[in-house]
XYZ file of C-alpha atoms in Angstrom:
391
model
C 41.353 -16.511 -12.184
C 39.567 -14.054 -14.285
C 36.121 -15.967 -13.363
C 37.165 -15.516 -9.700
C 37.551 -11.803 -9.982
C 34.328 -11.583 -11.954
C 32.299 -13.554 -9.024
C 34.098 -11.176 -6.125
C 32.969 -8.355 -8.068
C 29.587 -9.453 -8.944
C 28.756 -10.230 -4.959
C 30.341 -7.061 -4.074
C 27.823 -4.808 -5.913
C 24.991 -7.121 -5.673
C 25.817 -7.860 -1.757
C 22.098 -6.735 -0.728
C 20.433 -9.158 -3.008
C 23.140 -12.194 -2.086
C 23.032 -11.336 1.212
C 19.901 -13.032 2.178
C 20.109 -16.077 0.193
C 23.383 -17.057 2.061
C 21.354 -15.816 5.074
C 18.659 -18.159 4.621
C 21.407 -21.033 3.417
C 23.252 -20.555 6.366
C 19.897 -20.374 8.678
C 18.771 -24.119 6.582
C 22.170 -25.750 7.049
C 22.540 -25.110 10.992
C 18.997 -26.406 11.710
C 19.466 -29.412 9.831
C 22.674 -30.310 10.985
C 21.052 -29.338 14.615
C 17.824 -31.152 14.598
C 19.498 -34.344 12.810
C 18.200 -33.488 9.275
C 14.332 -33.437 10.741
C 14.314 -29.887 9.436
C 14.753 -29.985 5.886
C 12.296 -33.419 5.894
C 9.188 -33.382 3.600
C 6.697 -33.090 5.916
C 8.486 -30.027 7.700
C 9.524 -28.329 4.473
C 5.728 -27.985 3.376
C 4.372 -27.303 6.980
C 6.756 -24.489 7.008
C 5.837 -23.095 3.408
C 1.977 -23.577 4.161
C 2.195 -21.596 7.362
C 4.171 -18.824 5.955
C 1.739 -18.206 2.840
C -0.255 -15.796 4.551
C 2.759 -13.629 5.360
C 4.146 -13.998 2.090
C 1.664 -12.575 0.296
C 1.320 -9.851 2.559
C 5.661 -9.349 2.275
C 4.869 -8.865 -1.267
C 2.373 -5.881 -1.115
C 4.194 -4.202 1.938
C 7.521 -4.383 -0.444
C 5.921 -2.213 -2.873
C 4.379 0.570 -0.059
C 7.981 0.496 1.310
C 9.464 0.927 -2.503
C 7.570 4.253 -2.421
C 8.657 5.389 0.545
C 5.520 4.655 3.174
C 3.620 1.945 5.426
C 0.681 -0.176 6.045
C -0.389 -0.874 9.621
C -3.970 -1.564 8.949
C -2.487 -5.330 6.905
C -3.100 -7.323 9.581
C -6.811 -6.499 10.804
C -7.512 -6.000 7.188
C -6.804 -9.414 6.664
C -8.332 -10.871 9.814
C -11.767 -8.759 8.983
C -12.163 -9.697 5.498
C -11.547 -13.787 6.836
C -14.212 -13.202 9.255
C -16.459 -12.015 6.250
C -15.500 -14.575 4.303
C -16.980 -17.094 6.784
C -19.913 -15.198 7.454
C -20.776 -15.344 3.869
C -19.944 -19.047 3.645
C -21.877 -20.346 6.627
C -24.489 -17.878 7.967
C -25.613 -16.935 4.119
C -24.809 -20.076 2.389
C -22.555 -17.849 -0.625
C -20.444 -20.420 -2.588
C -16.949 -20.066 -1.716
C -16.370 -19.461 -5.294
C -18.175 -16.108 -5.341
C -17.091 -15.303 -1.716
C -13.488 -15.452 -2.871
C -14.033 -12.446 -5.508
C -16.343 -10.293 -3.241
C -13.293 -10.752 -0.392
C -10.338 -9.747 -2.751
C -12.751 -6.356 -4.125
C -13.322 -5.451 -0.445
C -9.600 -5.905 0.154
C -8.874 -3.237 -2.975
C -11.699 -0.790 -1.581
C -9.955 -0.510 1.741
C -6.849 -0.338 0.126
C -7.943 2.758 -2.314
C -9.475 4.546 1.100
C -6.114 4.154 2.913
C -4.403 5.534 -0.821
C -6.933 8.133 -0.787
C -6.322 9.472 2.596
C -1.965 9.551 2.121
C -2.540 11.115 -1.736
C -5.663 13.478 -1.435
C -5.246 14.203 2.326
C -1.810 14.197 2.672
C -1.750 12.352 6.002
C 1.311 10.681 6.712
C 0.594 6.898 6.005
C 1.841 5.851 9.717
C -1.100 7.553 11.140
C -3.808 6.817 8.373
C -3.439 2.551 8.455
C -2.949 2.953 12.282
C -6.346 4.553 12.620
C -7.380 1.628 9.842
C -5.614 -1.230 12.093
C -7.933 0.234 15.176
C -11.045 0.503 13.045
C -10.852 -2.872 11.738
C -9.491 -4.595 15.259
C -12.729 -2.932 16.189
C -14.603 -4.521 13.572
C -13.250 -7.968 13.489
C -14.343 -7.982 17.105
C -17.794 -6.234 16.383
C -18.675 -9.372 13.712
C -16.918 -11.987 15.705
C -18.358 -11.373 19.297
C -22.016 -12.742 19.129
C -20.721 -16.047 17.548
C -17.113 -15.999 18.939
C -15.074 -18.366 16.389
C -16.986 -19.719 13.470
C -16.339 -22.902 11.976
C -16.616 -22.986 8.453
C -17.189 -26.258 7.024
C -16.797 -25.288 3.284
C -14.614 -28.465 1.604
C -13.756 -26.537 -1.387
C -12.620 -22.945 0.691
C -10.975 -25.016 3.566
C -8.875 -26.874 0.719
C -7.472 -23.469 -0.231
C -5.367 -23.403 2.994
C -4.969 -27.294 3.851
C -5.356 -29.200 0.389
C -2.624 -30.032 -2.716
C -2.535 -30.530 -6.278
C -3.978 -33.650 -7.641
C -1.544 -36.586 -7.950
C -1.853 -37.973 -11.919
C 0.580 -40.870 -10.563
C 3.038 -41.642 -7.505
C 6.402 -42.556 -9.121
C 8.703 -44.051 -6.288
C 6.532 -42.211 -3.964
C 7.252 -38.956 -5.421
C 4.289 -36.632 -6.389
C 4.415 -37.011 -10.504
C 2.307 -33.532 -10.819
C 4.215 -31.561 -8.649
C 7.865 -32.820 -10.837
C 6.330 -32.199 -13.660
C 5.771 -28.826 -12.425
C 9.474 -28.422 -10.891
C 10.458 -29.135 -14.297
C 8.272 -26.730 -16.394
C 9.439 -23.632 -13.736
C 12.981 -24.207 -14.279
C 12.326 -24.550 -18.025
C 10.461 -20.998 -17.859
C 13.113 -19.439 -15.348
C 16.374 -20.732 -18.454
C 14.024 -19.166 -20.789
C 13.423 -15.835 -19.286
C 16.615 -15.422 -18.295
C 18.359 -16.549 -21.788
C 15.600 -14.114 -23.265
C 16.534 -11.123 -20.905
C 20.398 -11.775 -21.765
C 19.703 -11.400 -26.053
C 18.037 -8.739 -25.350
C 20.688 -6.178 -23.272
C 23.594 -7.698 -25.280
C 21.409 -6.157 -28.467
C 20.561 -2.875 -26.808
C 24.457 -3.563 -26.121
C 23.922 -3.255 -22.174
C 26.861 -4.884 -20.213
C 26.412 -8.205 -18.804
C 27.928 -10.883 -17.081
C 30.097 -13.271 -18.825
C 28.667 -17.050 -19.837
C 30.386 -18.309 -17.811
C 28.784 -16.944 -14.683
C 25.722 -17.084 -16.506
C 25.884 -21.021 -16.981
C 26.952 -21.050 -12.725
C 24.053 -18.849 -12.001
C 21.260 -20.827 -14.152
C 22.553 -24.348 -12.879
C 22.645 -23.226 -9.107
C 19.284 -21.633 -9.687
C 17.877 -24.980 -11.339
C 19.549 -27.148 -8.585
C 17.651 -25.284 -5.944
C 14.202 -25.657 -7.751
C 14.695 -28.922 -8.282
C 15.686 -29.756 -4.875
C 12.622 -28.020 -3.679
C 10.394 -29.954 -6.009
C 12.223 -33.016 -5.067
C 11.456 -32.559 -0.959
C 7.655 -31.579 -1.618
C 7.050 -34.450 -3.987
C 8.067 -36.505 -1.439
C 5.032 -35.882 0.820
C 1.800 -34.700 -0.828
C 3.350 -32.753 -3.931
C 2.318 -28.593 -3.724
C -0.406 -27.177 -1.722
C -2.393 -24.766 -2.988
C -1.322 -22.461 -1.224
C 2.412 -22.404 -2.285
C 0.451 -22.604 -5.899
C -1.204 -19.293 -4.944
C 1.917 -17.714 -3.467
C 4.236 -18.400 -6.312
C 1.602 -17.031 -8.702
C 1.320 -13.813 -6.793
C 5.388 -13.755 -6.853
C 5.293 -14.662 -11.116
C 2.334 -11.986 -11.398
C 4.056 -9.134 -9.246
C 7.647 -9.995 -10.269
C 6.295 -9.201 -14.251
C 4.754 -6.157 -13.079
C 7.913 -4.739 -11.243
C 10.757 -5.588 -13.659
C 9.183 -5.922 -17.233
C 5.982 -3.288 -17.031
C 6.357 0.928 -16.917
C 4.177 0.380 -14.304
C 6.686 -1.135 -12.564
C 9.223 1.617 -13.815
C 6.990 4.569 -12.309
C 6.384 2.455 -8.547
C 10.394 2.441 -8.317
C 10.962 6.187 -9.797
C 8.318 7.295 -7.237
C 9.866 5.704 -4.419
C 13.520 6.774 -5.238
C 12.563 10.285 -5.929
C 8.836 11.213 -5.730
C 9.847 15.184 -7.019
C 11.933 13.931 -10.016
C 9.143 11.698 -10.677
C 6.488 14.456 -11.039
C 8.206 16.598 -12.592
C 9.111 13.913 -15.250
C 5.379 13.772 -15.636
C 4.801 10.419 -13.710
C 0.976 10.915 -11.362
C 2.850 10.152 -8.155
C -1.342 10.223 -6.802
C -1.976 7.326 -9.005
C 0.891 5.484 -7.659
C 0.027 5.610 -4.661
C -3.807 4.369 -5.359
C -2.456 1.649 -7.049
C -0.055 0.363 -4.262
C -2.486 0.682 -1.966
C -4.950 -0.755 -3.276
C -2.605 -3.854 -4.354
C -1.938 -3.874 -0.934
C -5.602 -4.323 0.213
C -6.280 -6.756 -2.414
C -3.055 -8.777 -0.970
C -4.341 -8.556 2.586
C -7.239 -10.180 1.666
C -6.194 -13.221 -0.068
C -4.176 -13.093 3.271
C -6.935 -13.162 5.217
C -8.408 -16.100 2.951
C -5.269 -18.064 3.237
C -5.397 -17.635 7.046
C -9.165 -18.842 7.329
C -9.225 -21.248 5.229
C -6.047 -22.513 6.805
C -7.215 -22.621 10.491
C -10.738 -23.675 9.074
C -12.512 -20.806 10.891
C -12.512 -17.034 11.713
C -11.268 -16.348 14.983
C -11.517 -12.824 17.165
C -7.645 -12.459 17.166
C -7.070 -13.190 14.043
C -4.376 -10.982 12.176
C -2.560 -10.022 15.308
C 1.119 -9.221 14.350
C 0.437 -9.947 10.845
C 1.970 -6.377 9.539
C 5.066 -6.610 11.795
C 5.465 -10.065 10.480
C 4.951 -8.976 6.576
C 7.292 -5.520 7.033
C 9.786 -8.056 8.967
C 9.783 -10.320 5.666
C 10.033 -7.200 3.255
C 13.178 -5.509 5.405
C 14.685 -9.010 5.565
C 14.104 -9.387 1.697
C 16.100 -6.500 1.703
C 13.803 -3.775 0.839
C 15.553 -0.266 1.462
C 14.121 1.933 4.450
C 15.056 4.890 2.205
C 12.308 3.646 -0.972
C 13.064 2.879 -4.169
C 14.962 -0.540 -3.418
C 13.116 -3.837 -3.146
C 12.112 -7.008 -5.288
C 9.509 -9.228 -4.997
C 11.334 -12.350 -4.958
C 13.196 -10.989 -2.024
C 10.187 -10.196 -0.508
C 9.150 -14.340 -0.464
C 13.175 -15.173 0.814
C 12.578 -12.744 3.876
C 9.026 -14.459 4.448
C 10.727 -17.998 4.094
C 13.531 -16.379 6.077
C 11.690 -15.376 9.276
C 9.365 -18.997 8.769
C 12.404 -20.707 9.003
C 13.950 -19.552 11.921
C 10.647 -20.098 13.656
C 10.091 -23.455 12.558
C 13.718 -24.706 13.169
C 13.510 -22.989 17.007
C 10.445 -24.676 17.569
C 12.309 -28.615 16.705
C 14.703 -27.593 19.278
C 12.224 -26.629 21.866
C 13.292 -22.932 21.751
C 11.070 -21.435 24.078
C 8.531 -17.798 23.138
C 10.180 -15.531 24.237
C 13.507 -16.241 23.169
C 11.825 -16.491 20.049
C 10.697 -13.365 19.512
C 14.406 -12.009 20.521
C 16.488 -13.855 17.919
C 13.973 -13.058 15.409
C 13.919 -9.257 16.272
C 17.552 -9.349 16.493
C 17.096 -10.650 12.909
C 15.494 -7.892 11.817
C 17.578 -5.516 13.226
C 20.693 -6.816 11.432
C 18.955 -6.518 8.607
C 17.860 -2.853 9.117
C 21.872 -1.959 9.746
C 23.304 -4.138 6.632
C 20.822 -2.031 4.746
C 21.919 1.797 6.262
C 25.414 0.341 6.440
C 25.738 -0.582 2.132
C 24.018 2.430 1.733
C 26.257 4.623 3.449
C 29.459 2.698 1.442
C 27.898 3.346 -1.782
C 27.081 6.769 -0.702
């Protein structure tokens, strides 16, 4: 009984983080009972994650301009520019994609830094300053794009970024031996960190939960990775891009939670006065955001290219509203200082899962774009709605 009470009260202050896992359990049950288990199938399963990469990543830097309490419009066109340089310097100047790559993410952090340096030196509002940047690089995508229209790149080792996997040492039963082996070594790390995390408040003598919601929490946790693992080994193991995207999420999710960095990014966004005055350079924060988030948009863009195996004219269309769709979703507060990164990658997976279950059904476009804006909106009012009860 006393475990019962303990779990009620444990969802009931940590509803907004819960929330969106039972969201997304509920959203991967119905499709699978609906589309006769085709949805949570191998093949499907790493279609989905491969197509939502690009958005991911992007979820993940928005999260953090959101945390301190602003926006990036410019993501999108950032992205789809930089992809269309990327395949300029891979086909018309012959630059090996493994030089390309690092020019493309530095471009992405100096467009980030200019869009920093025009909310923190300038003081305009970020709304305006990456909508001007989303119009100056729509206009550019199109300026580099419109002599050669699409261009094909035909780069094996950049193209395998967005369409190849992990090497196979073995197939065992037809599973993907690499990718288990890798299952297994995340949920070791994830018992570890979390074990590690637990000594440490109950020395500092911080309160925490007892073992045995601990044991419930690690096993469930484990049980998901593992099932995961288990659905993507059945087909061709991990793609590199859901390599790349859960590196960002391990890289970003250390910076957030065990870094002062990390400390400072949330103090600024819940109170950007308290933080000055406690001697934190709110103007550096804000650099550093930004310019995470251009770095972010690039890689987007190079997921995206390599993905579709060419730079196209429209290219990054819709891909902010997508990535500030994810964050919201993820359960990132409107009102700054709330937001993780892992929630950032469940709103991504969120919104990618709705799409791809709608599309098995036959779902048409436009009824699409409802539901998933409907979606959103919930999410939006859950968010002022807890706030308003803890207020």
């Amino acid at each position: 009984m006393e475990f019962i009470n303990e779990a009620k009260t444990l969802f009931k202050d940590n509803i907004r983080d819960y929330g969106m896992y039972i969201a997304l359990f509920v959203i991967m049950l119905t499709f699978t009972i609906m589309t006769d288990g085709l949805f949570m199938s191998s093949r499907n399963i790493s279609n989905m994650l491969d197509s939502t990469g690009y958005i991911a990543v992007l979820a993940v830097g928005m999260t953090l301009v959101i945390v301190i309490r602003h926006i990036d419009l410019s993501v999108g066109f950032v992205a789809g520019f930089l992809g269309a340089i990327a395949a300029i310097l891979l086909t018309g100047m012959g630059v090996p994609f493994y030089i390309t790559i690092p020019v493309i993410l530095a471009l992405g952090i100096f467009v980030g830094l200019f869009n920093g340096l025009l909310v923190a030196k300038f003081g305009i509002p970020s709304f305006v300053a990456t909508l001007a940047g989303m119009l100056i690089f729509r206009g550019a995508l199109l300026q580099v794009t419109e002599k050669t229209g699409t261009i094909i790149i035909k780069d094996d080792g950049f193209n395998a970024i967005g369409n190849g996997f992990i090497p196979s040492i073995m197939q065992v039963n037809g599973l993907h031996l690499l990718t288990l082996i890798l299952g297994l070594l995340a949920i070791l790390l994830y018992i570890y960190s979390e074990i590690s995390t637990r000594t440490k408040k109950i020395n500092y003598q911080f309160e925490v939960v007892s073992k045995g919601i601990f044991i419930v929490k690690l096993v469930f946790v484990s049980a998901i990775i593992s099932y995961i693992t288990w659905i993507l080994a059945g087909y061709n193991g991990f793609s590199w891009t859901v390599v790349i995207m859960l590196l960002v999420v391990v890289v970003y999710h250390f910076l957030t939670t065990k870094t002062v960095l990390g400390r400072h990014i949330y103090a600024v966004g819940s109170n950007p006065e308290a933080a000055h005055l406690s001697g934190i350079n709110v103007n550096k924060i804000t650099y550093i955001v930004f310019g995470s988030m251009g770095m972010l948009a690039a890689l987007s863009g190079i997921l995206f290219t390599s993905r579709l195996q060419s730079a196209t004219t429209t290219a990054g269309t819709l891909f902010e509203l997508d990535a500030i769709a994810a964050a919201y979703v993820g359960g990132v507060s409107s009102a700054g200082g709330v937001g993780k990164i892992t929630g950032a990658i469940i709103g991504a997976v969120v919104m990618a899962s709705l799409s791809s279950g709608m599309n098995l059904l036959g779902v048409g476009v436009s009824l699409q774009y409802m539901i998933r804006g409907g979606v959103l909106a919930g999410a939006v009012i859950f968010d002022v709605m807890t706030r308003k009860k803890r207020g």
